[in-house]
PDB file of C-alpha atoms in Angstrom:
ATOM      1  CA  MET V  23       6.351   8.201   2.769  1.00  0.00           C
ATOM      2  CA  THR V  24       7.365   8.834   6.175  1.00  0.00           C
ATOM      3  CA  THR V  25      11.078   9.499   6.764  1.00  0.00           C
ATOM      4  CA  VAL V  26      12.995   9.520   9.990  1.00  0.00           C
ATOM      5  CA  ASP V  27      16.655   9.760  11.265  1.00  0.00           C
ATOM      6  CA  LEU V  28      18.310   7.036  13.356  1.00  0.00           C
ATOM      7  CA  ASN V  29      21.171   8.123  15.421  1.00  0.00           C
ATOM      8  CA  CYS V  30      23.603   6.538  17.581  1.00  0.00           C
ATOM      9  CA  ASP V  31      25.751   8.081  20.203  1.00  0.00           C
ATOM     10  CA  MET V  32      29.686   7.245  19.211  1.00  0.00           C
ATOM     11  CA  GLY V  33      33.130   7.573  19.472  1.00  0.00           C
ATOM     12  CA  GLU V  34      32.803   6.734  23.475  1.00  0.00           C
ATOM     13  CA  SER V  35      36.018   4.643  23.331  1.00  0.00           C
ATOM     14  CA  PHE V  36      39.129   6.212  25.108  1.00  0.00           C
ATOM     15  CA  GLY V  37      42.669   5.184  24.348  1.00  0.00           C
ATOM     16  CA  ALA V  38      42.897   1.577  25.028  1.00  0.00           C
ATOM     17  CA  TYR V  39      39.339   1.230  26.064  1.00  0.00           C
ATOM     18  CA  ARG V  40      36.574   0.051  23.681  1.00  0.00           C
ATOM     19  CA  ILE V  41      32.622   1.182  24.331  1.00  0.00           C
ATOM     20  CA  GLY V  42      30.105  -0.102  21.719  1.00  0.00           C
ATOM     21  CA  ASP V  43      30.584  -1.550  18.265  1.00  0.00           C
ATOM     22  CA  ASP V  44      30.910   1.562  16.225  1.00  0.00           C
ATOM     23  CA  ALA V  45      31.831  -0.031  12.926  1.00  0.00           C
ATOM     24  CA  ALA V  46      28.844  -2.189  13.202  1.00  0.00           C
ATOM     25  CA  MET V  47      26.292   0.266  14.212  1.00  0.00           C
ATOM     26  CA  MET V  48      27.666   2.704  11.496  1.00  0.00           C
ATOM     27  CA  GLU V  49      26.416   0.401   9.011  1.00  0.00           C
ATOM     28  CA  LEU V  50      22.993   0.854  10.117  1.00  0.00           C
ATOM     29  CA  VAL V  51      22.337   4.580  11.560  1.00  0.00           C
ATOM     30  CA  THR V  52      22.350   7.639   9.172  1.00  0.00           C
ATOM     31  CA  THR V  53      23.560   9.994  12.123  1.00  0.00           C
ATOM     32  CA  ALA V  54      26.282   9.632  14.554  1.00  0.00           C
ATOM     33  CA  ASN V  55      26.836  11.868  17.610  1.00  0.00           C
ATOM     34  CA  ILE V  56      30.358  12.059  18.404  1.00  0.00           C
ATOM     35  CA  ALA V  57      31.832  12.282  22.163  1.00  0.00           C
ATOM     36  CA  CYS V  58      33.907  15.424  22.378  1.00  0.00           C
ATOM     37  CA  GLY V  59      36.430  14.570  25.129  1.00  0.00           C
ATOM     38  CA  PHE V  60      34.786  15.373  28.673  1.00  0.00           C
ATOM     39  CA  HIS V  61      32.716  11.978  29.092  1.00  0.00           C
ATOM     40  CA  ALA V  62      34.500   9.812  26.369  1.00  0.00           C
ATOM     41  CA  GLY V  63      36.477   9.777  23.255  1.00  0.00           C
ATOM     42  CA  ASP V  64      39.772  11.314  22.612  1.00  0.00           C
ATOM     43  CA  PRO V  65      41.685  13.161  19.487  1.00  0.00           C
ATOM     44  CA  VAL V  66      42.196   9.729  17.683  1.00  0.00           C
ATOM     45  CA  VAL V  67      38.696   8.173  18.395  1.00  0.00           C
ATOM     46  CA  MET V  68      37.290  11.419  17.201  1.00  0.00           C
ATOM     47  CA  ARG V  69      39.214  11.465  13.942  1.00  0.00           C
ATOM     48  CA  ASP V  70      38.679   8.011  13.377  1.00  0.00           C
ATOM     49  CA  THR V  71      35.039   8.106  13.929  1.00  0.00           C
ATOM     50  CA  ILE V  72      34.557  11.221  11.896  1.00  0.00           C
ATOM     51  CA  LEU V  73      36.274   9.472   8.957  1.00  0.00           C
ATOM     52  CA  ALA V  74      34.136   6.170   9.212  1.00  0.00           C
ATOM     53  CA  ALA V  75      31.463   8.478   9.178  1.00  0.00           C
ATOM     54  CA  LYS V  76      32.164  10.167   6.034  1.00  0.00           C
ATOM     55  CA  ALA V  77      32.989   6.953   4.175  1.00  0.00           C
ATOM     56  CA  ARG V  78      29.484   5.598   5.101  1.00  0.00           C
ATOM     57  CA  GLY V  79      27.854   9.052   4.286  1.00  0.00           C
ATOM     58  CA  VAL V  80      26.685   9.341   8.060  1.00  0.00           C
ATOM     59  CA  SER V  81      25.846  12.846   9.342  1.00  0.00           C
ATOM     60  CA  ILE V  82      27.904  13.875  12.298  1.00  0.00           C
ATOM     61  CA  GLY V  83      27.206  16.181  15.310  1.00  0.00           C
ATOM     62  CA  ALA V  84      28.724  16.929  18.761  1.00  0.00           C
ATOM     63  CA  HIS V  85      28.153  14.978  21.947  1.00  0.00           C
ATOM     64  CA  PRO V  86      29.420  17.126  24.671  1.00  0.00           C
ATOM     65  CA  SER V  87      29.006  16.653  28.226  1.00  0.00           C
ATOM     66  CA  PHE V  88      29.753  17.890  31.773  1.00  0.00           C
ATOM     67  CA  MET V  89      33.403  17.454  32.416  1.00  0.00           C
ATOM     68  CA  ASP V  90      33.112  13.879  33.786  1.00  0.00           C
ATOM     69  CA  LEU V  91      35.086  11.381  32.457  1.00  0.00           C
ATOM     70  CA  TYR V  92      35.315   9.068  35.385  1.00  0.00           C
ATOM     71  CA  GLY V  93      31.606   9.040  35.621  1.00  0.00           C
ATOM     72  CA  PHE V  94      31.181   8.839  31.891  1.00  0.00           C
ATOM     73  CA  GLY V  95      29.047  11.816  31.749  1.00  0.00           C
ATOM     74  CA  ARG V  96      26.196  10.237  33.596  1.00  0.00           C
ATOM     75  CA  ARG V  97      26.612  11.834  37.195  1.00  0.00           C
ATOM     76  CA  ARG V  98      24.282  14.866  37.898  1.00  0.00           C
ATOM     77  CA  ILE V  99      26.783  17.914  38.385  1.00  0.00           C
ATOM     78  CA  THR V 100      25.535  21.159  40.247  1.00  0.00           C
ATOM     79  CA  GLY V 101      27.203  24.374  41.408  1.00  0.00           C
ATOM     80  CA  GLU V 102      28.810  25.140  38.414  1.00  0.00           C
ATOM     81  CA  ARG V 103      28.681  28.780  36.997  1.00  0.00           C
ATOM     82  CA  PRO V 104      26.219  28.964  34.014  1.00  0.00           C
ATOM     83  CA  GLU V 105      29.003  30.836  31.835  1.00  0.00           C
ATOM     84  CA  ASP V 106      31.698  28.125  33.044  1.00  0.00           C
ATOM     85  CA  VAL V 107      29.284  25.270  31.838  1.00  0.00           C
ATOM     86  CA  GLU V 108      28.819  27.342  28.453  1.00  0.00           C
ATOM     87  CA  ALA V 109      32.523  27.629  28.326  1.00  0.00           C
ATOM     88  CA  GLN V 110      32.894  23.945  28.391  1.00  0.00           C
ATOM     89  CA  LEU V 111      30.560  23.253  25.510  1.00  0.00           C
ATOM     90  CA  VAL V 112      31.640  26.141  23.283  1.00  0.00           C
ATOM     91  CA  TYR V 113      35.217  23.927  24.047  1.00  0.00           C
ATOM     92  CA  GLN V 114      33.601  20.641  23.123  1.00  0.00           C
ATOM     93  CA  ILE V 115      31.707  21.885  20.088  1.00  0.00           C
ATOM     94  CA  ALA V 116      34.644  23.844  18.655  1.00  0.00           C
ATOM     95  CA  ALA V 117      37.087  21.166  19.265  1.00  0.00           C
ATOM     96  CA  ILE V 118      35.086  18.288  17.080  1.00  0.00           C
ATOM     97  CA  GLN V 119      33.729  21.102  14.343  1.00  0.00           C
ATOM     98  CA  GLY V 120      37.447  21.700  13.843  1.00  0.00           C
ATOM     99  CA  MET V 121      38.513  18.088  13.791  1.00  0.00           C
ATOM    100  CA  ALA V 122      35.318  17.492  11.463  1.00  0.00           C
ATOM    101  CA  THR V 123      36.190  20.330   9.398  1.00  0.00           C
ATOM    102  CA  ALA V 124      39.904  19.148   8.649  1.00  0.00           C
ATOM    103  CA  ALA V 125      38.396  15.528   7.693  1.00  0.00           C
ATOM    104  CA  GLY V 126      36.113  17.450   5.450  1.00  0.00           C
ATOM    105  CA  TRP V 127      32.976  16.011   7.016  1.00  0.00           C
ATOM    106  CA  PRO V 128      31.286  19.289   8.399  1.00  0.00           C
ATOM    107  CA  ILE V 129      29.004  18.329  11.834  1.00  0.00           C
ATOM    108  CA  THR V 130      25.222  19.172  11.299  1.00  0.00           C
ATOM    109  CA  HIS V 131      24.189  19.059  15.035  1.00  0.00           C
ATOM    110  CA  VAL V 132      24.764  19.406  18.925  1.00  0.00           C
ATOM    111  CA  LYS V 133      23.096  16.737  21.007  1.00  0.00           C
ATOM    112  CA  PRO V 134      23.936  17.221  24.549  1.00  0.00           C
ATOM    113  CA  HIS V 135      25.261  13.624  26.616  1.00  0.00           C
ATOM    114  CA  GLY V 136      23.911  12.203  29.579  1.00  0.00           C
ATOM    115  CA  ALA V 137      23.251  14.000  32.793  1.00  0.00           C
ATOM    116  CA  LEU V 138      23.922  17.309  30.969  1.00  0.00           C
ATOM    117  CA  ALA V 139      20.805  16.338  28.560  1.00  0.00           C
ATOM    118  CA  ASN V 140      18.574  15.369  31.482  1.00  0.00           C
ATOM    119  CA  MET V 141      19.177  18.143  33.431  1.00  0.00           C
ATOM    120  CA  ALA V 142      18.698  20.700  30.680  1.00  0.00           C
ATOM    121  CA  ALA V 143      15.856  19.145  29.651  1.00  0.00           C
ATOM    122  CA  GLU V 144      14.244  20.011  33.091  1.00  0.00           C
ATOM    123  CA  ASP V 145      15.934  23.361  33.816  1.00  0.00           C
ATOM    124  CA  ALA V 146      15.267  26.251  32.121  1.00  0.00           C
ATOM    125  CA  THR V 147      18.548  28.184  32.868  1.00  0.00           C
ATOM    126  CA  LEU V 148      20.806  25.222  32.002  1.00  0.00           C
ATOM    127  CA  ALA V 149      18.696  24.703  28.754  1.00  0.00           C
ATOM    128  CA  THR V 150      19.269  28.467  27.775  1.00  0.00           C
ATOM    129  CA  VAL V 151      23.115  28.120  28.389  1.00  0.00           C
ATOM    130  CA  CYS V 152      23.285  24.926  26.241  1.00  0.00           C
ATOM    131  CA  ALA V 153      21.448  26.856  23.528  1.00  0.00           C
ATOM    132  CA  ARG V 154      23.365  29.756  23.824  1.00  0.00           C
ATOM    133  CA  ALA V 155      26.560  27.800  23.341  1.00  0.00           C
ATOM    134  CA  ILE V 156      25.450  26.133  20.385  1.00  0.00           C
ATOM    135  CA  LYS V 157      24.760  29.664  18.738  1.00  0.00           C
ATOM    136  CA  ALA V 158      27.826  31.189  19.714  1.00  0.00           C
ATOM    137  CA  VAL V 159      29.773  28.312  17.924  1.00  0.00           C
ATOM    138  CA  ASP V 160      27.348  28.177  14.899  1.00  0.00           C
ATOM    139  CA  PRO V 161      24.089  29.175  14.797  1.00  0.00           C
ATOM    140  CA  GLY V 162      23.097  27.160  11.702  1.00  0.00           C
ATOM    141  CA  LEU V 163      23.792  24.175  13.981  1.00  0.00           C
ATOM    142  CA  VAL V 164      20.700  21.876  15.039  1.00  0.00           C
ATOM    143  CA  PHE V 165      19.729  21.331  18.623  1.00  0.00           C
ATOM    144  CA  VAL V 166      18.735  17.932  18.824  1.00  0.00           C
ATOM    145  CA  ALA V 167      16.290  17.950  22.019  1.00  0.00           C
ATOM    146  CA  LEU V 168      13.707  15.884  23.694  1.00  0.00           C
ATOM    147  CA  PRO V 169      10.013  16.603  23.452  1.00  0.00           C
ATOM    148  CA  TYR V 170       8.158  18.177  26.217  1.00  0.00           C
ATOM    149  CA  SER V 171      11.454  19.630  27.363  1.00  0.00           C
ATOM    150  CA  GLN V 172      12.934  23.012  28.608  1.00  0.00           C
ATOM    151  CA  ALA V 173      16.039  22.351  26.071  1.00  0.00           C
ATOM    152  CA  MET V 174      13.301  22.417  22.943  1.00  0.00           C
ATOM    153  CA  ARG V 175      11.847  25.922  24.403  1.00  0.00           C
ATOM    154  CA  ALA V 176      15.436  27.070  24.688  1.00  0.00           C
ATOM    155  CA  ALA V 177      16.274  26.032  21.415  1.00  0.00           C
ATOM    156  CA  GLU V 178      13.210  27.673  19.711  1.00  0.00           C
ATOM    157  CA  ALA V 179      13.579  30.916  21.843  1.00  0.00           C
ATOM    158  CA  ALA V 180      17.229  31.134  20.661  1.00  0.00           C
ATOM    159  CA  GLY V 181      16.383  30.467  17.190  1.00  0.00           C
ATOM    160  CA  LEU V 182      17.932  27.569  16.653  1.00  0.00           C
ATOM    161  CA  ALA V 183      16.495  25.005  14.265  1.00  0.00           C
ATOM    162  CA  VAL V 184      15.459  21.697  16.425  1.00  0.00           C
ATOM    163  CA  ALA V 185      15.354  18.119  15.720  1.00  0.00           C
ATOM    164  CA  CYS V 186      12.697  16.236  18.108  1.00  0.00           C
ATOM    165  CA  GLU V 187      14.521  13.081  19.321  1.00  0.00           C
ATOM    166  CA  VAL V 188      12.904   9.572  20.720  1.00  0.00           C
ATOM    167  CA  TYR V 189      14.636   7.035  22.347  1.00  0.00           C
ATOM    168  CA  ALA V 190      14.402   2.915  21.510  1.00  0.00           C
ATOM    169  CA  ASP V 191      15.895   2.024  24.598  1.00  0.00           C
ATOM    170  CA  ARG V 192      14.409   4.119  27.225  1.00  0.00           C
ATOM    171  CA  ARG V 193      11.055   4.215  28.808  1.00  0.00           C
ATOM    172  CA  TYR V 194       9.260   7.338  29.620  1.00  0.00           C
ATOM    173  CA  ASP V 195       7.335   9.154  32.494  1.00  0.00           C
ATOM    174  CA  ASP V 196       4.123  10.702  31.999  1.00  0.00           C
ATOM    175  CA  ASP V 197       5.812  14.377  31.719  1.00  0.00           C
ATOM    176  CA  GLY V 198       7.187  13.324  28.821  1.00  0.00           C
ATOM    177  CA  MET V 199      10.624  12.938  30.331  1.00  0.00           C
ATOM    178  CA  LEU V 200      13.078   9.780  30.165  1.00  0.00           C
ATOM    179  CA  ALA V 201      12.585   7.672  33.284  1.00  0.00           C
ATOM    180  CA  SER V 202      15.635   7.701  35.732  1.00  0.00           C
ATOM    181  CA  ARG V 203      18.307   4.896  34.883  1.00  0.00           C
ATOM    182  CA  GLN V 204      18.136   4.006  38.646  1.00  0.00           C
ATOM    183  CA  ARG V 205      14.569   3.109  38.038  1.00  0.00           C
ATOM    184  CA  GLU V 206      14.009  -0.751  37.220  1.00  0.00           C
ATOM    185  CA  GLY V 207      12.715  -0.929  33.726  1.00  0.00           C
ATOM    186  CA  ALA V 208      13.708   2.360  32.581  1.00  0.00           C
ATOM    187  CA  VAL V 209      16.317   0.894  30.011  1.00  0.00           C
ATOM    188  CA  ILE V 210      14.747  -1.447  27.439  1.00  0.00           C
ATOM    189  CA  HIS V 211      16.287  -4.706  26.835  1.00  0.00           C
ATOM    190  CA  ASP V 212      13.391  -6.738  25.160  1.00  0.00           C
ATOM    191  CA  LEU V 213      14.120  -6.448  21.434  1.00  0.00           C
ATOM    192  CA  GLN V 214      10.042  -6.576  20.567  1.00  0.00           C
ATOM    193  CA  GLN V 215       9.222  -4.221  23.235  1.00  0.00           C
ATOM    194  CA  SER V 216      11.771  -1.519  21.675  1.00  0.00           C
ATOM    195  CA  VAL V 217      10.350  -2.135  18.316  1.00  0.00           C
ATOM    196  CA  ASP V 218       6.916  -1.662  19.465  1.00  0.00           C
ATOM    197  CA  GLN V 219       7.799   1.498  21.105  1.00  0.00           C
ATOM    198  CA  VAL V 220       9.139   3.085  18.276  1.00  0.00           C
ATOM    199  CA  LEU V 221       6.664   2.054  15.950  1.00  0.00           C
ATOM    200  CA  SER V 222       4.385   3.814  18.007  1.00  0.00           C
ATOM    201  CA  MET V 223       6.063   7.120  18.250  1.00  0.00           C
ATOM    202  CA  VAL V 224       7.024   7.181  14.651  1.00  0.00           C
ATOM    203  CA  LEU V 225       3.954   5.526  13.368  1.00  0.00           C
ATOM    204  CA  ASP V 226       1.180   6.857  15.539  1.00  0.00           C
ATOM    205  CA  GLY V 227       2.904   9.861  16.539  1.00  0.00           C
ATOM    206  CA  CYS V 228       2.364   8.784  20.430  1.00  0.00           C
ATOM    207  CA  ILE V 229       4.959   8.193  22.916  1.00  0.00           C
ATOM    208  CA  PRO V 230       3.819   5.178  25.560  1.00  0.00           C
ATOM    209  CA  THR V 231       4.724   6.195  29.073  1.00  0.00           C
ATOM    210  CA  ILE V 232       5.299   3.675  31.971  1.00  0.00           C
ATOM    211  CA  GLY V 233       2.057   5.354  33.383  1.00  0.00           C
ATOM    212  CA  GLY V 234      -0.156   4.336  30.459  1.00  0.00           C
ATOM    213  CA  LYS V 235      -0.295   7.583  29.131  1.00  0.00           C
ATOM    214  CA  LYS V 236      -0.019   8.150  25.234  1.00  0.00           C
ATOM    215  CA  LEU V 237       1.816  11.714  24.663  1.00  0.00           C
ATOM    216  CA  PRO V 238       1.756  13.226  21.063  1.00  0.00           C
ATOM    217  CA  VAL V 239       4.947  13.572  19.457  1.00  0.00           C
ATOM    218  CA  GLU V 240       6.705  14.374  16.140  1.00  0.00           C
ATOM    219  CA  ALA V 241       9.737  12.608  16.188  1.00  0.00           C
ATOM    220  CA  ALA V 242      12.714  13.645  13.664  1.00  0.00           C
ATOM    221  CA  THR V 243      14.962  11.278  15.087  1.00  0.00           C
ATOM    222  CA  ILE V 244      15.386   7.992  17.051  1.00  0.00           C
ATOM    223  CA  CYS V 245      18.095   7.235  19.256  1.00  0.00           C
ATOM    224  CA  ILE V 246      20.070   3.782  20.081  1.00  0.00           C
ATOM    225  CA  HIS V 247      22.722   4.131  22.771  1.00  0.00           C
ATOM    226  CA  GLY V 248      25.752   2.577  21.624  1.00  0.00           C
ATOM    227  CA  ASP V 249      26.946   1.229  24.742  1.00  0.00           C
ATOM    228  CA  THR V 250      23.783  -0.664  25.467  1.00  0.00           C
ATOM    229  CA  PRO V 251      24.357  -4.568  25.454  1.00  0.00           C
ATOM    230  CA  GLY V 252      22.680  -5.672  22.030  1.00  0.00           C
ATOM    231  CA  ALA V 253      22.711  -2.049  20.462  1.00  0.00           C
ATOM    232  CA  VAL V 254      23.392  -3.415  17.094  1.00  0.00           C
ATOM    233  CA  GLY V 255      21.223  -5.973  17.331  1.00  0.00           C
ATOM    234  CA  VAL V 256      18.601  -3.510  18.297  1.00  0.00           C
ATOM    235  CA  ALA V 257      19.323  -1.005  15.384  1.00  0.00           C
ATOM    236  CA  ARG V 258      18.981  -3.839  12.817  1.00  0.00           C
ATOM    237  CA  ALA V 259      15.774  -4.821  14.102  1.00  0.00           C
ATOM    238  CA  LEU V 260      14.399  -1.394  14.031  1.00  0.00           C
ATOM    239  CA  ARG V 261      15.505  -0.643  10.784  1.00  0.00           C
ATOM    240  CA  GLU V 262      13.869  -3.748   9.268  1.00  0.00           C
ATOM    241  CA  ALA V 263      10.752  -3.247  11.491  1.00  0.00           C
ATOM    242  CA  LEU V 264      10.011   0.290  10.004  1.00  0.00           C
ATOM    243  CA  ALA V 265      11.133  -0.748   6.664  1.00  0.00           C
ATOM    244  CA  ALA V 266       8.295  -3.147   6.534  1.00  0.00           C
ATOM    245  CA  ALA V 267       6.002  -0.303   7.742  1.00  0.00           C
ATOM    246  CA  GLY V 268       6.858   2.178   4.610  1.00  0.00           C
ATOM    247  CA  ILE V 269       9.231   4.099   6.705  1.00  0.00           C
ATOM    248  CA  GLU V 270      12.391   5.529   5.164  1.00  0.00           C
ATOM    249  CA  PHE V 271      15.826   6.692   6.867  1.00  0.00           C
ATOM    250  CA  SER V 272      17.474  10.138   6.240  1.00  0.00           C
ATOM    251  CA  ALA V 273      19.552  12.111   8.352  1.00  0.00           C
ATOM    252  CA  PHE V 274      17.969  15.538   8.964  1.00  0.00           C
ATOM    253  CA  LYS V 275      19.494  18.076   7.444  1.00  0.00           C
ATOM    254  CA  LYS V 276      21.558  21.378   8.910  1.00  0.00           C
ATOM    255  CA  PRO V 277      19.387  24.214   7.646  1.00  0.00           C
ATOM    256  CA  ASP V 278      20.721  27.125   5.248  1.00  0.00           C
ATOM    257  CA  LEU V 279      21.028  30.597   7.005  1.00  0.00           C
ATOM    258  CA  GLN V 280      19.285  33.067   4.817  1.00  0.00           C
TER     259      GLN V 280
END
């Protein structure tokens, strides 16, 4: 029986502003990546999201970003010293780890957000910074990374466990990287197209690219963006389609250190 995790970026509301339908999504996913305050989220949202996940038995992790609340963490920030980016990451991971410990529902993983994740996928130095920050806080945390990425290579080099992540609502370039959001068609809005792409990646072990290639992949977790319009409907349809294909859903586990 094939088993896969279904994750969603959550806790991205801020103060009076609401982003995504976390309550509905929490009923469908097995893992939640929770914003740590630098691109979205605040202490109350973090706490409430953790408690909601705990009530549903949903695994949780840190979703850190560049310090970019105004741009929702999706603007590429350059010129920062690597050690300063590392400090920002340690700060965010430690913040949510503390909140999660207080709530009695510890985090299992770290998944960088937005531009940080995209840049770390391409830049070996930034990828190493991410891996070093995760290991400094807790070497038992899983690094959620894209296949074919520098982030995956850095995680493996650092001795961190890695969960290979694929996307239900994003298209891929021929090198295995996510197509830029600035490119037409990079974000999938058609429900059937999203389902077909995921079935290809999970059942056939192939990423279909914009250029027509099929890249081998061993997907451990599937991401749905909580802020994408219709995200709840996509998540529900994915669960139904994958279950009909004999696929079960289960969160990946934080490994035991020997």
